[in-house]
Amino acid sequence: PFGIAGQIGWSRNSEELDDNIFGGDTLDEDVFHAAAGVRFTGRWGRTWGYGEVLGGVGYLNFNAVLQGLPVKETRTRPLAQMGGGLTFVVGDGWGIFIQADYRRMFLDEEEDLQSGRNDVRAAVGFRLILD
C-alpha cells in the first residue's frame, strides 16, 4: 500500500491591473514545480483511494508591465504538498481519477514580502494503471 510518488506541473495566472490605479498594467505569473514523496493507496473493489505527501521545489516566473516598463523576476523556493484522490478503475489498465491538493511554498519574507504562498488545486483525468 505504500509507494513512491512524483509530480511535475505548471500553472499560470494572468491579470490586467485596474486602469484607475495602475494605468492598464499587466501581470503574468508562471509556477513550475517538481516534487517527490510517499503515497498510501487503499483498494475497495474498483475504487482506489490514495493520500500522498510530497516535497520539492517551485520556480516562480513573474512578467509584468508596470507604468509602461517591462519587469521580469524569477525565484526558486522549497515547497511541501499533501493531498489525495480516488481512481475509478474503468477498464483493463486504465481509470478515471479525481484529486485535490494543498501546497505550501515557503518564501523569503525579506525578498518576497511574505512568508509563504498557499495554493489549492483540483484535477480530473485519465490514469494508466501499471499493476
Backbone as a printed PyTorch tensor [residue, N CA C, xyz], in Angstrom:
tensor([[[  0.7950,  -1.2180,   0.0000],
         [  0.0000,   0.0000,   0.0000],
         [  0.8380,   1.2830,   0.0000]],

        [[  2.1360,   1.1790,   0.3400],
         [  3.0000,   2.3650,   0.3130],
         [  3.8290,   2.3700,  -0.9580]],

        [[  3.9860,   3.5330,  -1.5360],
         [  4.7760,   3.6580,  -2.7540],
         [  5.4260,   5.0190,  -2.8330]],

        [[  6.1580,   5.2130,  -3.8920],
         [  6.8260,   6.4860,  -4.1590],
         [  6.0190,   7.2190,  -5.2250]],

        [[  5.8150,   8.5100,  -5.0080],
         [  5.0540,   9.3220,  -5.9680],
         [  5.9050,  10.5110,  -6.3870]],

        [[  5.7180,  10.9430,  -7.6160],
         [  6.4070,  12.1220,  -8.1270],
         [  5.4450,  12.9610,  -8.9400]],

        [[  5.7500,  14.2330,  -9.0490],
         [  4.8520,  15.1280,  -9.7670],
         [  5.6500,  16.2700, -10.3770]],

        [[  5.3170,  16.5910, -11.6160],
         [  5.8690,  17.7650, -12.2980],
         [  4.6680,  18.5380, -12.8210]],

        [[  4.6440,  19.8550, -12.6160],
         [  3.4770,  20.6080, -13.0430],
         [  3.7810,  22.0590, -13.3620]],

        [[  2.7550,  22.7150, -13.8900],
         [  2.8530,  24.1200, -14.2900],
         [  1.4880,  24.7630, -14.1200]],

        [[  1.4700,  25.9970, -13.6560],
         [  0.2280,  26.7730, -13.5960],
         [  0.5360,  28.2060, -14.0220]],

        [[ -0.5080,  28.8940, -14.4990],
         [ -0.3320,  30.2660, -14.9970],
         [ -1.4910,  31.1310, -14.5320]],

        [[ -1.1660,  32.3570, -14.1610],
         [ -2.1640,  33.3500, -13.7940],
         [ -1.8200,  34.6510, -14.5200]],

        [[ -2.7910,  35.2000, -15.2440],
         [ -2.6070,  36.4760, -15.9420],
         [ -3.6500,  37.4550, -15.4390]],

        [[ -3.2130,  38.6730, -15.1510],
         [ -4.1200,  39.7040, -14.6610],
         [ -3.8590,  41.0160, -15.3780]],

        [[ -4.9440,  41.7220, -15.6510],
         [ -4.8360,  43.1180, -16.0500],
         [ -5.1910,  43.9250, -14.8250]],

        [[ -4.2650,  44.7390, -14.3670],
         [ -4.4730,  45.5090, -13.1510],
         [ -5.3900,  46.6900, -13.4520]],

        [[ -6.0960,  47.1440, -12.4500],
         [ -7.1150,  48.1960, -12.5830],
         [ -6.5430,  49.4500, -13.2410]],

        [[ -7.1940,  49.9040, -14.3320],
         [ -6.7350,  51.0850, -15.0740],
         [ -6.6970,  52.3400, -14.2200]],

        [[ -7.6480,  52.4830, -13.2990],
         [ -7.7220,  53.7140, -12.4940],
         [ -6.5490,  53.8340, -11.5330]],

        [[ -6.0070,  52.7100, -11.1170],
         [ -4.9210,  52.7600, -10.1400],
         [ -3.5620,  52.6060, -10.8180]],

        [[ -3.4430,  51.6120, -11.7040],
         [ -2.1430,  51.2730, -12.2700],
         [ -1.9780,  51.6720, -13.7350]],

        [[ -2.9870,  52.1970, -14.3780],
         [ -2.8510,  52.6470, -15.7550],
         [ -2.7620,  51.5310, -16.7780]],

        [[ -3.4970,  50.4270, -16.6020],
         [ -3.5250,  49.3540, -17.5900],
         [ -2.3460,  48.4070, -17.5250]],

        [[ -1.7190,  48.3030, -16.3790],
         [ -0.5850,  47.4080, -16.2210],
         [ -1.0390,  45.9470, -16.2320]],

        [[ -0.1110,  45.0310, -16.5640],
         [ -0.4290,  43.6030, -16.6120],
         [  0.5690,  42.8200, -15.7540]],

        [[  0.1310,  41.6600, -15.2890],
         [  0.9670,  40.7680, -14.5030],
         [  0.7070,  39.3410, -14.9560]],

        [[  1.7550,  38.6450, -15.3830],
         [  1.6970,  37.2260, -15.7360],
         [  2.5930,  36.4750, -14.7680]],

        [[  2.0560,  35.4050, -14.1940],
         [  2.8040,  34.6220, -13.2170],
         [  2.7330,  33.1500, -13.6050]],

        [[  3.9040,  32.5290, -13.7640],
         [  4.0040,  31.0960, -14.0390],
         [  4.6680,  30.4310, -12.8450]],

        [[  4.1430,  29.2700, -12.4530],
         [  4.7500,  28.4740, -11.3920],
         [  5.0050,  27.0800, -11.9630]],

        [[  6.2650,  26.6970, -12.0200],
         [  6.6710,  25.3490, -12.4050],
         [  7.0930,  24.6440, -11.1230]],

        [[  6.7270,  23.3660, -10.9590],
         [  7.1300,  22.6720,  -9.7470],
         [  7.4940,  21.2240, -10.0360]],

        [[  8.3550,  20.6810,  -9.1830],
         [  8.7320,  19.2720,  -9.2160],
         [  8.8050,  18.8110,  -7.7670]],

        [[  8.1900,  17.6630,  -7.4850],
         [  8.1520,  17.1670,  -6.1170],
         [  8.1200,  15.6440,  -6.1220]],

        [[  8.5520,  15.0530,  -5.0170],
         [  8.5150,  13.6000,  -4.8470],
         [  8.2260,  13.3000,  -3.3860]],

        [[  7.6830,  12.1230,  -3.1250],
         [  7.3820,  11.7420,  -1.7550],
         [  6.7560,  10.3670,  -1.6700]],

        [[  5.9360,  10.1750,  -0.6530],
         [  5.3250,   8.8700,  -0.4090],
         [  3.8260,   8.9330,  -0.6360]],

        [[  3.2640,   7.7960,  -1.0440],
         [  1.8230,   7.6760,  -1.2830],
         [  1.3240,   6.3930,  -0.6320]],

        [[  0.1900,   6.5170,   0.0320],
         [ -0.5020,   5.3620,   0.5950],
         [ -1.7480,   5.1140,  -0.2540]],

        [[ -1.9420,   3.8670,  -0.6950],
         [ -3.0870,   3.5210,  -1.5340],
         [ -3.9050,   2.4200,  -0.8680]],

        [[ -5.2180,   2.6060,  -0.8520],
         [ -6.1410,   1.5790,  -0.3800],
         [ -7.0750,   1.1910,  -1.5140]],

        [[ -7.4330,  -0.0770,  -1.5850],
         [ -8.2810,  -0.5520,  -2.6770],
         [ -9.5900,  -1.0960,  -2.1230]],

        [[-10.6870,  -0.6350,  -2.7200],
         [-12.0200,  -1.0970,  -2.3690],
         [-12.7260,  -1.4600,  -3.6610]],

        [[-12.5350,  -2.6860,  -4.0920],
         [-13.1150,  -3.1190,  -5.3620],
         [-12.4540,  -2.3800,  -6.5180]],

        [[-13.2600,  -1.7050,  -7.3230],
         [-12.7390,  -0.9720,  -8.4860],
         [-12.4570,   0.4980,  -8.1630]],

        [[-12.5200,   0.8650,  -6.8950],
         [-12.2040,   2.2280,  -6.4540],
         [-10.9350,   2.1820,  -5.6140]],

        [[ -9.9530,   2.9580,  -6.0250],
         [ -8.6840,   3.0210,  -5.3040],
         [ -8.5140,   4.4330,  -4.7500]],

        [[ -8.4290,   4.5400,  -3.4370],
         [ -8.1800,   5.8290,  -2.8000],
         [ -6.7050,   5.9720,  -2.4690]],

        [[ -6.2310,   7.1970,  -2.4180],
         [ -4.8300,   7.4090,  -2.0820],
         [ -4.6410,   8.7630,  -1.4030]],

        [[ -3.6080,   8.8230,  -0.5960],
         [ -3.1650,  10.0640,   0.0290],
         [ -1.6580,  10.1520,  -0.1330]],

        [[ -1.1410,  11.3610,  -0.2760],
         [  0.2970,  11.5000,  -0.5070],
         [  0.8400,  12.7590,   0.1570]],

        [[  2.1300,  12.6950,   0.4590],
         [  2.8700,  13.8380,   0.9980],
         [  4.1180,  13.9810,   0.1390]],

        [[  4.3020,  15.1790,  -0.4320],
         [  5.4130,  15.4280,  -1.3430],
         [  6.2250,  16.6350,  -0.8920]],

        [[  7.4810,  16.6390,  -1.2350],
         [  8.3500,  17.7870,  -1.0100],
         [  9.1410,  18.0620,  -2.2740]],

        [[  9.4660,  19.3110,  -2.5340],
         [ 10.2130,  19.6230,  -3.7480],
         [ 10.5040,  21.1020,  -3.8630]],

        [[ 10.5630,  21.5750,  -5.1070],
         [ 10.8710,  22.9820,  -5.3670],
         [  9.8720,  23.5620,  -6.3610]],

        [[  9.6550,  24.8510,  -6.2270],
         [  8.8290,  25.5940,  -7.1660],
         [  9.6600,  26.7160,  -7.7690]],

        [[  9.4680,  26.9350,  -9.0420],
         [ 10.1590,  28.0020,  -9.7650],
         [  9.0980,  29.0070, -10.1830]],

        [[  9.1580,  30.2080,  -9.6300],
         [  8.1940,  31.2610,  -9.9360],
         [  8.7880,  32.2060, -10.9590]],

        [[  8.0060,  32.5320, -11.9760],
         [  8.4350,  33.4330, -13.0380],
         [  7.3860,  34.5310, -13.1620]],

        [[  7.7700,  35.7710, -12.8730],
         [  6.8700,  36.9140, -12.9480],
         [  7.2470,  37.7750, -14.1480]],

        [[  6.2740,  38.0690, -14.9860],
         [  6.4490,  39.0170, -16.0900],
         [  5.3690,  40.0750, -15.9390]],

        [[  5.7750,  41.3240, -15.9100],
         [  4.8040,  42.4000, -15.7010],
         [  5.1570,  43.5980, -16.5760]],

        [[  4.1490,  44.4030, -16.8260],
         [  4.3510,  45.7200, -17.4280],
         [  3.7850,  46.7090, -16.4100]],

        [[  4.6770,  47.4630, -15.7750],
         [  4.2910,  48.4180, -14.7360],
         [  4.6640,  49.8180, -15.1830]],

        [[  3.6690,  50.6620, -15.3000],
         [  3.8440,  52.0390, -15.7690],
         [  4.5820,  52.0680, -17.1050]],

        [[  4.2370,  51.1000, -17.9720],
         [  4.8120,  51.0420, -19.3010],
         [  6.1790,  50.3870, -19.3970]],

        [[  6.7650,  49.9590, -18.2680],
         [  8.0960,  49.3490, -18.2790],
         [  7.9950,  47.8470, -17.9990]],

        [[  8.7030,  47.0130, -18.7800],
         [  8.6770,  45.5650, -18.5270],
         [  9.4990,  45.2090, -17.2890]],

        [[  8.9610,  44.2890, -16.4920],
         [  9.6330,  43.8170, -15.2840],
         [  9.6060,  42.2930, -15.3130]],

        [[ 10.7610,  41.6660, -15.0440],
         [ 10.8210,  40.2100, -15.0020],
         [ 11.5760,  39.7910, -13.7470]],

        [[ 10.9900,  38.8730, -12.9790],
         [ 11.6060,  38.3500, -11.7630],
         [ 11.4220,  36.8420, -11.7330]],

        [[ 12.4030,  36.1310, -11.2170],
         [ 12.2870,  34.6850, -11.0230],
         [ 12.7410,  34.3300,  -9.6170]],

        [[ 12.1590,  33.2760,  -9.0800],
         [ 12.5090,  32.7770,  -7.7450],
         [ 12.4120,  31.2540,  -7.7560]],

        [[ 13.2700,  30.6000,  -7.0080],
         [ 13.1680,  29.1620,  -6.7700],
         [ 13.0250,  28.9700,  -5.2650]],

        [[ 11.9540,  28.2900,  -4.8540],
         [ 11.6410,  28.1500,  -3.4360],
         [ 11.2220,  26.7150,  -3.1160]],

        [[ 11.4860,  26.2570,  -1.8700],
         [ 11.0330,  24.9160,  -1.4600],
         [  9.5190,  24.8860,  -1.2750]],

        [[  8.9500,  23.6870,  -1.4200],
         [  7.5130,  23.5340,  -1.2160],
         [  7.2080,  22.1930,  -0.5730]],

        [[  6.0550,  22.1290,   0.0540],
         [  5.5100,  20.8860,   0.6150],
         [  4.0680,  20.7850,   0.1330]],

        [[  3.6530,  19.5700,  -0.1870],
         [  2.3030,  19.3770,  -0.7120],
         [  1.7160,  18.1000,  -0.1360]],

        [[  0.4400,  18.1750,   0.2260],
         [ -0.2680,  16.9710,   0.6320],
         [ -1.6330,  16.9620,  -0.0260]],

        [[ -2.1020,  15.7690,  -0.3100],
         [ -3.3840,  15.6640,  -0.9910],
         [ -3.8280,  14.2280,  -1.0990]],

        [[ -4.8940,  14.0550,  -1.8250],
         [ -5.4220,  12.7110,  -2.0070],
         [ -6.4240,  12.6790,  -3.1310]],

        [[ -6.8590,  11.4790,  -3.4330],
         [ -7.8160,  11.3520,  -4.5090],
         [ -8.3680,   9.9550,  -4.6240]],

        [[ -9.1450,   9.7700,  -5.6540],
         [ -9.7620,   8.4820,  -5.9560],
         [ -9.5300,   8.1490,  -7.4190]],

        [[ -9.1740,   6.9060,  -7.6730],
         [ -9.1040,   6.3950,  -9.0390],
         [-10.2050,   5.3620,  -9.1930]],

        [[-11.0260,   5.5320, -10.2090],
         [-12.0900,   4.5820, -10.5210],
         [-11.6180,   3.7400, -11.6960]],

        [[-11.3490,   2.4600, -11.4360],
         [-10.8620,   1.5580, -12.4810],
         [-12.0150,   1.2850, -13.4430]],

        [[-11.8440,   1.7160, -14.6860],
         [-12.9090,   1.6230, -15.6820],
         [-12.6720,   0.4510, -16.6320]],

        [[-11.4340,   0.2630, -17.0470],
         [-11.1050,  -0.7990, -17.9900],
         [ -9.8480,  -1.5060, -17.5690]],

        [[ -9.3840,  -2.3980, -18.4170],
         [ -8.1670,  -3.1410, -18.1350],
         [ -6.9520,  -2.2350, -18.3460]],

        [[ -6.3520,  -1.7840, -17.2600],
         [ -5.1550,  -0.9570, -17.3420],
         [ -5.3860,   0.5330, -17.3880]],

        [[ -6.6100,   1.0130, -17.1530],
         [ -6.8310,   2.4560, -17.1250],
         [ -7.9860,   2.8030, -16.1940]],

        [[ -8.0110,   4.0680, -15.7890],
         [ -9.0610,   4.5450, -14.9070],
         [ -9.2280,   6.0480, -15.0080]],

        [[-10.2480,   6.5350, -14.3510],
         [-10.5220,   7.9730, -14.2600],
         [-10.2270,   8.3800, -12.8180]],

        [[ -9.5770,   9.5190, -12.6400],
         [ -9.2420,   9.9440, -11.2830],
         [ -9.7150,  11.3610, -11.0020]],

        [[ -9.9320,  11.6280,  -9.7170],
         [-10.1430,  12.9730,  -9.1950],
         [ -9.1420,  13.1500,  -8.0600]],

        [[ -8.6090,  14.3570,  -7.9170],
         [ -7.5800,  14.5940,  -6.9160],
         [ -7.6660,  16.0370,  -6.4330]],

        [[ -7.3450,  16.2600,  -5.1620],
         [ -7.2550,  17.6070,  -4.5960],
         [ -5.9880,  17.6940,  -3.7460]],

        [[ -5.2990,  18.8260,  -3.8220],
         [ -4.0330,  19.0110,  -3.1090],
         [ -3.9760,  20.3870,  -2.4600]],

        [[ -3.2270,  20.4510,  -1.3550],
         [ -2.8630,  21.7180,  -0.7240],
         [ -1.3490,  21.8330,  -0.8260]],

        [[ -0.8700,  22.9660,  -1.3320],
         [  0.5660,  23.1730,  -1.4890],
         [  0.9870,  24.4280,  -0.7400]],

        [[  2.0560,  24.3320,   0.0120],
         [  2.6530,  25.4780,   0.6990],
         [  4.0360,  25.7060,   0.1120]],

        [[  4.2260,  26.8790,  -0.4850],
         [  5.5400,  27.2560,  -0.9820],
         [  6.1450,  28.2050,   0.0450]],

        [[  7.3400,  27.8930,   0.5000],
         [  7.9930,  28.6700,   1.5440],
         [  8.7970,  29.7940,   0.9020]],

        [[  8.3890,  31.0240,   1.1950],
         [  9.0090,  32.1960,   0.5960],
         [  9.9200,  32.8900,   1.5950]],

        [[ 10.7700,  33.7620,   1.1060],
         [ 11.6560,  34.5740,   1.9210],
         [ 10.9450,  35.8980,   2.1820]],

        [[ 10.5930,  36.1430,   3.4380],
         [  9.7910,  37.3280,   3.7600],
         [ 10.4950,  38.6290,   3.3820]],

        [[ 11.7980,  38.6660,   3.5170],
         [ 12.5300,  39.8840,   3.1780],
         [ 12.5430,  40.1260,   1.6640]],

        [[ 12.7180,  39.0740,   0.8800],
         [ 12.8100,  39.2270,  -0.5760],
         [ 11.4400,  39.1760,  -1.2660]],

        [[ 10.5340,  38.3300,  -0.7620],
         [  9.2350,  38.1200,  -1.4070],
         [  8.0780,  38.8800,  -0.7490]],

        [[  8.3440,  39.5400,   0.3620],
         [  7.3700,  40.3480,   1.0980],
         [  6.2580,  39.5210,   1.7460]],

        [[  6.4330,  38.2180,   1.8210],
         [  5.5140,  37.3430,   2.5470],
         [  6.2510,  36.0560,   2.8980]],

        [[  5.7680,  35.3480,   3.9150],
         [  6.4800,  34.1600,   4.3840],
         [  6.1210,  32.9040,   3.6040]],

        [[  4.9990,  32.9290,   2.8920],
         [  4.6290,  31.7250,   2.1540],
         [  3.4900,  31.9790,   1.1970]],

        [[  3.2720,  30.9870,   0.3630],
         [  2.1960,  31.0360,  -0.6120],
         [  1.4090,  29.7430,  -0.4840]],

        [[  0.0920,  29.8590,  -0.3720],
         [ -0.7840,  28.7040,  -0.2350],
         [ -1.5820,  28.5240,  -1.5210]],

        [[ -1.5320,  27.3190,  -2.0780],
         [ -2.2820,  27.0030,  -3.2890],
         [ -3.1260,  25.7610,  -3.0330]],

        [[ -4.3230,  25.7720,  -3.5590],
         [ -5.2000,  24.5990,  -3.5460],
         [ -5.4950,  24.2870,  -5.0010]],

        [[ -5.4250,  23.0220,  -5.3550],
         [ -5.7010,  22.6610,  -6.7340],
         [ -6.5230,  21.3900,  -6.7870]],

        [[ -7.2440,  21.2360,  -7.8590],
         [ -8.0450,  20.0380,  -8.1060],
         [ -7.7720,  19.5790,  -9.5310]],

        [[ -7.8110,  18.2750,  -9.7280],
         [ -7.5480,  17.7130, -11.0570],
         [ -8.4830,  16.5420, -11.3140]],

        [[ -8.8300,  16.3770, -12.5820],
         [ -9.6140,  15.2500, -13.0600],
         [ -8.9370,  14.7650, -14.3280]],

        [[ -8.8300,  13.4440, -14.5140],
         [ -8.1740,  12.9710, -15.7240],
         [ -8.2130,  11.4660, -15.8660]],

        [[ -7.4180,  10.9980, -16.8070],
         [ -7.2790,   9.5620, -17.0730],
         [ -5.9450,   9.0990, -16.5250]],

        [[ -5.8970,   7.8810, -16.0420],
         [ -4.6680,   7.3380, -15.4710],
         [ -4.4210,   5.9450, -16.0190]],

        [[ -3.1720,   5.6860, -16.4290],
         [ -2.7660,   4.3420, -16.7830],
         [ -2.4460,   3.5990, -15.5000]],

        [[ -2.8990,   2.3910, -15.3690],
         [ -2.6800,   1.6060, -14.1530],
         [ -1.6980,   0.4980, -14.4870]],

        [[ -0.5150,   0.5900, -13.9420],
         [  0.5360,  -0.4030, -14.1630],
         [  0.5960,  -1.2960, -12.9280]],

        [[ -0.2720,  -2.2560, -12.8550],
         [ -0.3590,  -3.0990, -11.6590],
         [ -0.0170,  -4.5240, -11.9900]]])
